[in-house]
Amino acid sequence: MVRALAILLALLFTMHAAAAAEAGQGWVFRGAAMDEIPPPGVRPCRATWEGETVNTRLVRTRDDRLVLIASWHSWDHTGYPIPGTLSIDQGEPVAVSGYSIGPLYMVRIDDDPLYQAVREARRLHWQLPWGEFTTEIEGLGAAFDAIDACPG
């Protein structure tokens, strides 16, 4: 009985991981805790794409808005508001304002046209007070669709 339950749980986890992988190629999905892998049947609440000079993270707010996060391990900035720009697919830079806490620069996307452009983005270019950072990216919209708001 225990072995059958373990096999069933492994199968459910594999199906969940495969669905998450389909949702966004290259995305890593996590739960609310730092390295938590959500249990079977529980949707993740964070997604991360690792880039060469900047990582991209996604979080969904309780009111169903996208928080787009640029991050890098060596960044150590704190403050709000911190102005920046975001260029999508080599388009014109769009002014953004975000929070920065340590290695994270977080921008809530409230503008519907910008939200749609971000969902379809294949290249993000950030201009921040501490430098310029670019990442090639795939499946951003699908990754956002695969996550729920984190509890708490």
mmCIF file with all atom_site columns, C-alpha atoms in Angstrom:
data_model
loop_
_atom_site.group_PDB
_atom_site.id
_atom_site.type_symbol
_atom_site.label_atom_id
_atom_site.label_alt_id
_atom_site.label_comp_id
_atom_site.label_asym_id
_atom_site.label_entity_id
_atom_site.label_seq_id
_atom_site.pdbx_PDB_ins_code
_atom_site.Cartn_x
_atom_site.Cartn_y
_atom_site.Cartn_z
_atom_site.occupancy
_atom_site.B_iso_or_equiv
_atom_site.pdbx_formal_charge
_atom_site.auth_seq_id
_atom_site.auth_comp_id
_atom_site.auth_asym_id
_atom_site.auth_atom_id
_atom_site.pdbx_PDB_model_num
ATOM 1   C CA . MET A 1 1   ? 0.000  0.000  0.000   1.00 0.00 ? 1   MET A CA 1
ATOM 2   C CA . VAL A 1 2   ? 2.788  2.422  0.941   1.00 0.00 ? 2   VAL A CA 1
ATOM 3   C CA . ARG A 1 3   ? 4.688  1.554  -2.223  1.00 0.00 ? 3   ARG A CA 1
ATOM 4   C CA . ALA A 1 4   ? 1.593  2.138  -4.374  1.00 0.00 ? 4   ALA A CA 1
ATOM 5   C CA . LEU A 1 5   ? 1.070  5.530  -2.706  1.00 0.00 ? 5   LEU A CA 1
ATOM 6   C CA . ALA A 1 6   ? 4.720  6.456  -3.308  1.00 0.00 ? 6   ALA A CA 1
ATOM 7   C CA . ILE A 1 7   ? 4.428  5.468  -6.980  1.00 0.00 ? 7   ILE A CA 1
ATOM 8   C CA . LEU A 1 8   ? 1.207  7.487  -7.327  1.00 0.00 ? 8   LEU A CA 1
ATOM 9   C CA . LEU A 1 9   ? 2.803  10.543 -5.711  1.00 0.00 ? 9   LEU A CA 1
ATOM 10  C CA . ALA A 1 10  ? 5.868  10.225 -7.955  1.00 0.00 ? 10  ALA A CA 1
ATOM 11  C CA . LEU A 1 11  ? 3.618  9.990  -11.014 1.00 0.00 ? 11  LEU A CA 1
ATOM 12  C CA . LEU A 1 12  ? 1.600  13.048 -9.955  1.00 0.00 ? 12  LEU A CA 1
ATOM 13  C CA . PHE A 1 13  ? 4.793  15.014 -9.303  1.00 0.00 ? 13  PHE A CA 1
ATOM 14  C CA . THR A 1 14  ? 6.160  14.026 -12.715 1.00 0.00 ? 14  THR A CA 1
ATOM 15  C CA . MET A 1 15  ? 2.916  15.115 -14.403 1.00 0.00 ? 15  MET A CA 1
ATOM 16  C CA . HIS A 1 16  ? 2.998  18.435 -12.509 1.00 0.00 ? 16  HIS A CA 1
ATOM 17  C CA . ALA A 1 17  ? 6.646  19.022 -13.459 1.00 0.00 ? 17  ALA A CA 1
ATOM 18  C CA . ALA A 1 18  ? 5.914  18.200 -17.105 1.00 0.00 ? 18  ALA A CA 1
ATOM 19  C CA . ALA A 1 19  ? 2.960  20.616 -17.155 1.00 0.00 ? 19  ALA A CA 1
ATOM 20  C CA . ALA A 1 20  ? 5.115  23.326 -15.594 1.00 0.00 ? 20  ALA A CA 1
ATOM 21  C CA . ALA A 1 21  ? 7.875  22.679 -18.141 1.00 0.00 ? 21  ALA A CA 1
ATOM 22  C CA . GLU A 1 22  ? 5.371  22.960 -20.987 1.00 0.00 ? 22  GLU A CA 1
ATOM 23  C CA . ALA A 1 23  ? 4.045  26.216 -19.548 1.00 0.00 ? 23  ALA A CA 1
ATOM 24  C CA . GLY A 1 24  ? 7.377  27.948 -20.001 1.00 0.00 ? 24  GLY A CA 1
ATOM 25  C CA . GLN A 1 25  ? 10.515 26.337 -21.379 1.00 0.00 ? 25  GLN A CA 1
ATOM 26  C CA . GLY A 1 26  ? 13.468 27.096 -19.136 1.00 0.00 ? 26  GLY A CA 1
ATOM 27  C CA . TRP A 1 27  ? 11.336 28.383 -16.280 1.00 0.00 ? 27  TRP A CA 1
ATOM 28  C CA . VAL A 1 28  ? 11.812 27.100 -12.737 1.00 0.00 ? 28  VAL A CA 1
ATOM 29  C CA . PHE A 1 29  ? 8.610  27.049 -10.693 1.00 0.00 ? 29  PHE A CA 1
ATOM 30  C CA . ARG A 1 30  ? 8.545  27.289 -6.906  1.00 0.00 ? 30  ARG A CA 1
ATOM 31  C CA . GLY A 1 31  ? 6.139  27.631 -4.007  1.00 0.00 ? 31  GLY A CA 1
ATOM 32  C CA . ALA A 1 32  ? 6.040  30.382 -1.400  1.00 0.00 ? 32  ALA A CA 1
ATOM 33  C CA . ALA A 1 33  ? 9.119  29.210 0.538   1.00 0.00 ? 33  ALA A CA 1
ATOM 34  C CA . MET A 1 34  ? 12.575 29.860 -0.955  1.00 0.00 ? 34  MET A CA 1
ATOM 35  C CA . ASP A 1 35  ? 13.250 26.500 -2.623  1.00 0.00 ? 35  ASP A CA 1
ATOM 36  C CA . GLU A 1 36  ? 9.875  24.862 -2.096  1.00 0.00 ? 36  GLU A CA 1
ATOM 37  C CA . ILE A 1 37  ? 8.750  22.592 -4.897  1.00 0.00 ? 37  ILE A CA 1
ATOM 38  C CA . PRO A 1 38  ? 4.951  22.652 -4.740  1.00 0.00 ? 38  PRO A CA 1
ATOM 39  C CA . PRO A 1 39  ? 3.372  19.294 -3.909  1.00 0.00 ? 39  PRO A CA 1
ATOM 40  C CA . PRO A 1 40  ? 1.265  17.526 -6.535  1.00 0.00 ? 40  PRO A CA 1
ATOM 41  C CA . GLY A 1 41  ? -2.011 19.308 -7.164  1.00 0.00 ? 41  GLY A CA 1
ATOM 42  C CA . VAL A 1 42  ? -0.711 22.652 -5.875  1.00 0.00 ? 42  VAL A CA 1
ATOM 43  C CA . ARG A 1 43  ? 0.162  25.283 -8.447  1.00 0.00 ? 43  ARG A CA 1
ATOM 44  C CA . PRO A 1 44  ? 3.444  27.169 -7.977  1.00 0.00 ? 44  PRO A CA 1
ATOM 45  C CA . CYS A 1 45  ? 3.377  30.845 -7.045  1.00 0.00 ? 45  CYS A CA 1
ATOM 46  C CA . ARG A 1 46  ? 6.756  31.982 -8.407  1.00 0.00 ? 46  ARG A CA 1
ATOM 47  C CA . ALA A 1 47  ? 8.620  31.464 -11.657 1.00 0.00 ? 47  ALA A CA 1
ATOM 48  C CA . THR A 1 48  ? 12.270 32.208 -12.456 1.00 0.00 ? 48  THR A CA 1
ATOM 49  C CA . TRP A 1 49  ? 14.133 32.386 -15.771 1.00 0.00 ? 49  TRP A CA 1
ATOM 50  C CA . GLU A 1 50  ? 17.924 32.450 -15.371 1.00 0.00 ? 50  GLU A CA 1
ATOM 51  C CA . GLY A 1 51  ? 19.648 34.749 -17.821 1.00 0.00 ? 51  GLY A CA 1
ATOM 52  C CA . GLU A 1 52  ? 23.293 35.429 -18.551 1.00 0.00 ? 52  GLU A CA 1
ATOM 53  C CA . THR A 1 53  ? 23.385 38.928 -17.000 1.00 0.00 ? 53  THR A CA 1
ATOM 54  C CA . VAL A 1 54  ? 19.971 39.229 -15.344 1.00 0.00 ? 54  VAL A CA 1
ATOM 55  C CA . ASN A 1 55  ? 17.384 36.784 -14.062 1.00 0.00 ? 55  ASN A CA 1
ATOM 56  C CA . THR A 1 56  ? 13.662 37.302 -14.565 1.00 0.00 ? 56  THR A CA 1
ATOM 57  C CA . ARG A 1 57  ? 11.179 36.384 -11.876 1.00 0.00 ? 57  ARG A CA 1
ATOM 58  C CA . LEU A 1 58  ? 7.399  36.456 -11.956 1.00 0.00 ? 58  LEU A CA 1
ATOM 59  C CA . VAL A 1 59  ? 4.938  36.781 -9.115  1.00 0.00 ? 59  VAL A CA 1
ATOM 60  C CA . ARG A 1 60  ? 1.154  37.138 -9.332  1.00 0.00 ? 60  ARG A CA 1
ATOM 61  C CA . THR A 1 61  ? -0.557 39.525 -6.910  1.00 0.00 ? 61  THR A CA 1
ATOM 62  C CA . ARG A 1 62  ? -3.828 38.682 -5.173  1.00 0.00 ? 62  ARG A CA 1
ATOM 63  C CA . ASP A 1 63  ? -5.584 41.116 -7.519  1.00 0.00 ? 63  ASP A CA 1
ATOM 64  C CA . ASP A 1 64  ? -4.196 39.163 -10.508 1.00 0.00 ? 64  ASP A CA 1
ATOM 65  C CA . ARG A 1 65  ? -1.494 41.600 -11.598 1.00 0.00 ? 65  ARG A CA 1
ATOM 66  C CA . LEU A 1 66  ? 2.007  40.716 -12.753 1.00 0.00 ? 66  LEU A CA 1
ATOM 67  C CA . VAL A 1 67  ? 5.061  41.686 -10.732 1.00 0.00 ? 67  VAL A CA 1
ATOM 68  C CA . LEU A 1 68  ? 8.073  41.512 -13.027 1.00 0.00 ? 68  LEU A CA 1
ATOM 69  C CA . ILE A 1 69  ? 11.348 41.148 -11.145 1.00 0.00 ? 69  ILE A CA 1
ATOM 70  C CA . ALA A 1 70  ? 14.852 41.665 -12.484 1.00 0.00 ? 70  ALA A CA 1
ATOM 71  C CA . SER A 1 71  ? 17.467 40.104 -10.228 1.00 0.00 ? 71  SER A CA 1
ATOM 72  C CA . TRP A 1 72  ? 21.137 39.293 -10.027 1.00 0.00 ? 72  TRP A CA 1
ATOM 73  C CA . HIS A 1 73  ? 23.134 37.745 -7.195  1.00 0.00 ? 73  HIS A CA 1
ATOM 74  C CA . SER A 1 74  ? 25.663 40.589 -6.926  1.00 0.00 ? 74  SER A CA 1
ATOM 75  C CA . TRP A 1 75  ? 23.105 43.407 -6.730  1.00 0.00 ? 75  TRP A CA 1
ATOM 76  C CA . ASP A 1 76  ? 22.603 44.980 -3.315  1.00 0.00 ? 76  ASP A CA 1
ATOM 77  C CA . HIS A 1 77  ? 20.253 47.934 -3.600  1.00 0.00 ? 77  HIS A CA 1
ATOM 78  C CA . THR A 1 78  ? 17.383 48.981 -1.390  1.00 0.00 ? 78  THR A CA 1
ATOM 79  C CA . GLY A 1 79  ? 14.856 51.719 -1.913  1.00 0.00 ? 79  GLY A CA 1
ATOM 80  C CA . TYR A 1 80  ? 11.676 53.001 -3.469  1.00 0.00 ? 80  TYR A CA 1
ATOM 81  C CA . PRO A 1 81  ? 10.896 54.451 -5.855  1.00 0.00 ? 81  PRO A CA 1
ATOM 82  C CA . ILE A 1 82  ? 13.807 53.587 -8.058  1.00 0.00 ? 82  ILE A CA 1
ATOM 83  C CA . PRO A 1 83  ? 13.295 54.708 -11.651 1.00 0.00 ? 83  PRO A CA 1
ATOM 84  C CA . GLY A 1 84  ? 14.339 52.600 -14.585 1.00 0.00 ? 84  GLY A CA 1
ATOM 85  C CA . THR A 1 85  ? 13.339 51.729 -18.113 1.00 0.00 ? 85  THR A CA 1
ATOM 86  C CA . LEU A 1 86  ? 12.289 48.481 -19.713 1.00 0.00 ? 86  LEU A CA 1
ATOM 87  C CA . SER A 1 87  ? 12.636 47.824 -23.445 1.00 0.00 ? 87  SER A CA 1
ATOM 88  C CA . ILE A 1 88  ? 10.729 44.865 -24.835 1.00 0.00 ? 88  ILE A CA 1
ATOM 89  C CA . ASP A 1 89  ? 11.948 43.158 -27.996 1.00 0.00 ? 89  ASP A CA 1
ATOM 90  C CA . GLN A 1 90  ? 14.196 46.124 -28.854 1.00 0.00 ? 90  GLN A CA 1
ATOM 91  C CA . GLY A 1 91  ? 11.255 48.544 -28.678 1.00 0.00 ? 91  GLY A CA 1
ATOM 92  C CA . GLU A 1 92  ? 11.316 52.020 -27.231 1.00 0.00 ? 92  GLU A CA 1
ATOM 93  C CA . PRO A 1 93  ? 12.230 52.161 -23.536 1.00 0.00 ? 93  PRO A CA 1
ATOM 94  C CA . VAL A 1 94  ? 9.238  52.445 -21.201 1.00 0.00 ? 94  VAL A CA 1
ATOM 95  C CA . ALA A 1 95  ? 9.711  54.302 -17.920 1.00 0.00 ? 95  ALA A CA 1
ATOM 96  C CA . VAL A 1 96  ? 9.118  52.085 -14.892 1.00 0.00 ? 96  VAL A CA 1
ATOM 97  C CA . SER A 1 97  ? 9.375  52.624 -11.175 1.00 0.00 ? 97  SER A CA 1
ATOM 98  C CA . GLY A 1 98  ? 10.058 49.795 -8.792  1.00 0.00 ? 98  GLY A CA 1
ATOM 99  C CA . TYR A 1 99  ? 11.153 48.630 -5.386  1.00 0.00 ? 99  TYR A CA 1
ATOM 100 C CA . SER A 1 100 ? 14.626 47.283 -4.883  1.00 0.00 ? 100 SER A CA 1
ATOM 101 C CA . ILE A 1 101 ? 15.459 44.970 -2.029  1.00 0.00 ? 101 ILE A CA 1
ATOM 102 C CA . GLY A 1 102 ? 18.935 43.468 -2.124  1.00 0.00 ? 102 GLY A CA 1
ATOM 103 C CA . PRO A 1 103 ? 19.305 41.572 -5.415  1.00 0.00 ? 103 PRO A CA 1
ATOM 104 C CA . LEU A 1 104 ? 15.698 42.191 -6.563  1.00 0.00 ? 104 LEU A CA 1
ATOM 105 C CA . TYR A 1 105 ? 14.205 45.041 -8.602  1.00 0.00 ? 105 TYR A CA 1
ATOM 106 C CA . MET A 1 106 ? 10.410 44.615 -8.566  1.00 0.00 ? 106 MET A CA 1
ATOM 107 C CA . VAL A 1 107 ? 7.976  46.360 -10.914 1.00 0.00 ? 107 VAL A CA 1
ATOM 108 C CA . ARG A 1 108 ? 4.224  45.902 -10.704 1.00 0.00 ? 108 ARG A CA 1
ATOM 109 C CA . ILE A 1 109 ? 2.804  45.953 -14.237 1.00 0.00 ? 109 ILE A CA 1
ATOM 110 C CA . ASP A 1 110 ? -0.520 47.848 -14.028 1.00 0.00 ? 110 ASP A CA 1
ATOM 111 C CA . ASP A 1 111 ? -0.586 49.197 -17.594 1.00 0.00 ? 111 ASP A CA 1
ATOM 112 C CA . ASP A 1 112 ? -2.568 46.787 -19.808 1.00 0.00 ? 112 ASP A CA 1
ATOM 113 C CA . PRO A 1 113 ? -0.642 47.442 -23.062 1.00 0.00 ? 113 PRO A CA 1
ATOM 114 C CA . LEU A 1 114 ? 2.675  46.988 -21.202 1.00 0.00 ? 114 LEU A CA 1
ATOM 115 C CA . TYR A 1 115 ? 1.289  43.839 -19.557 1.00 0.00 ? 115 TYR A CA 1
ATOM 116 C CA . GLN A 1 116 ? 0.439  42.364 -22.961 1.00 0.00 ? 116 GLN A CA 1
ATOM 117 C CA . ALA A 1 117 ? 3.830  43.307 -24.404 1.00 0.00 ? 117 ALA A CA 1
ATOM 118 C CA . VAL A 1 118 ? 5.622  41.714 -21.435 1.00 0.00 ? 118 VAL A CA 1
ATOM 119 C CA . ARG A 1 119 ? 3.571  38.510 -21.808 1.00 0.00 ? 119 ARG A CA 1
ATOM 120 C CA . GLU A 1 120 ? 4.717  38.183 -25.433 1.00 0.00 ? 120 GLU A CA 1
ATOM 121 C CA . ALA A 1 121 ? 8.310  39.355 -24.850 1.00 0.00 ? 121 ALA A CA 1
ATOM 122 C CA . ARG A 1 122 ? 11.280 37.445 -26.198 1.00 0.00 ? 122 ARG A CA 1
ATOM 123 C CA . ARG A 1 123 ? 13.874 39.989 -25.062 1.00 0.00 ? 123 ARG A CA 1
ATOM 124 C CA . LEU A 1 124 ? 13.901 42.238 -21.997 1.00 0.00 ? 124 LEU A CA 1
ATOM 125 C CA . HIS A 1 125 ? 16.380 45.101 -21.630 1.00 0.00 ? 125 HIS A CA 1
ATOM 126 C CA . TRP A 1 126 ? 16.536 46.907 -18.305 1.00 0.00 ? 126 TRP A CA 1
ATOM 127 C CA . GLN A 1 127 ? 18.202 50.274 -17.726 1.00 0.00 ? 127 GLN A CA 1
ATOM 128 C CA . LEU A 1 128 ? 18.636 50.726 -13.983 1.00 0.00 ? 128 LEU A CA 1
ATOM 129 C CA . PRO A 1 129 ? 20.684 53.237 -11.992 1.00 0.00 ? 129 PRO A CA 1
ATOM 130 C CA . TRP A 1 130 ? 23.383 50.564 -11.506 1.00 0.00 ? 130 TRP A CA 1
ATOM 131 C CA . GLY A 1 131 ? 23.631 49.402 -15.128 1.00 0.00 ? 131 GLY A CA 1
ATOM 132 C CA . GLU A 1 132 ? 22.018 47.910 -18.230 1.00 0.00 ? 132 GLU A CA 1
ATOM 133 C CA . PHE A 1 133 ? 20.967 44.275 -18.392 1.00 0.00 ? 133 PHE A CA 1
ATOM 134 C CA . THR A 1 134 ? 19.450 42.167 -21.178 1.00 0.00 ? 134 THR A CA 1
ATOM 135 C CA . THR A 1 135 ? 17.967 38.707 -21.312 1.00 0.00 ? 135 THR A CA 1
ATOM 136 C CA . GLU A 1 136 ? 16.562 36.583 -24.083 1.00 0.00 ? 136 GLU A CA 1
ATOM 137 C CA . ILE A 1 137 ? 13.443 34.874 -22.786 1.00 0.00 ? 137 ILE A CA 1
ATOM 138 C CA . GLU A 1 138 ? 10.725 32.447 -23.876 1.00 0.00 ? 138 GLU A CA 1
ATOM 139 C CA . GLY A 1 139 ? 7.271  31.591 -22.626 1.00 0.00 ? 139 GLY A CA 1
ATOM 140 C CA . LEU A 1 140 ? 6.838  34.508 -20.249 1.00 0.00 ? 140 LEU A CA 1
ATOM 141 C CA . GLY A 1 141 ? 3.045  34.668 -20.696 1.00 0.00 ? 141 GLY A CA 1
ATOM 142 C CA . ALA A 1 142 ? 2.676  30.904 -20.309 1.00 0.00 ? 142 ALA A CA 1
ATOM 143 C CA . ALA A 1 143 ? 4.842  30.971 -17.177 1.00 0.00 ? 143 ALA A CA 1
ATOM 144 C CA . PHE A 1 144 ? 2.667  33.712 -15.675 1.00 0.00 ? 144 PHE A CA 1
ATOM 145 C CA . ASP A 1 145 ? -0.450 31.689 -16.501 1.00 0.00 ? 145 ASP A CA 1
ATOM 146 C CA . ALA A 1 146 ? 1.068  28.687 -14.667 1.00 0.00 ? 146 ALA A CA 1
ATOM 147 C CA . ILE A 1 147 ? 1.419  30.458 -11.300 1.00 0.00 ? 147 ILE A CA 1
ATOM 148 C CA . ASP A 1 148 ? -1.059 31.474 -8.633  1.00 0.00 ? 148 ASP A CA 1
ATOM 149 C CA . ALA A 1 149 ? -0.729 34.239 -6.057  1.00 0.00 ? 149 ALA A CA 1
ATOM 150 C CA . CYS A 1 150 ? 1.451  33.139 -3.147  1.00 0.00 ? 150 CYS A CA 1
ATOM 151 C CA . PRO A 1 151 ? -0.412 32.604 0.120   1.00 0.00 ? 151 PRO A CA 1
ATOM 152 C CA . GLY A 1 152 ? 0.125  34.946 3.012   1.00 0.00 ? 152 GLY A CA 1
#
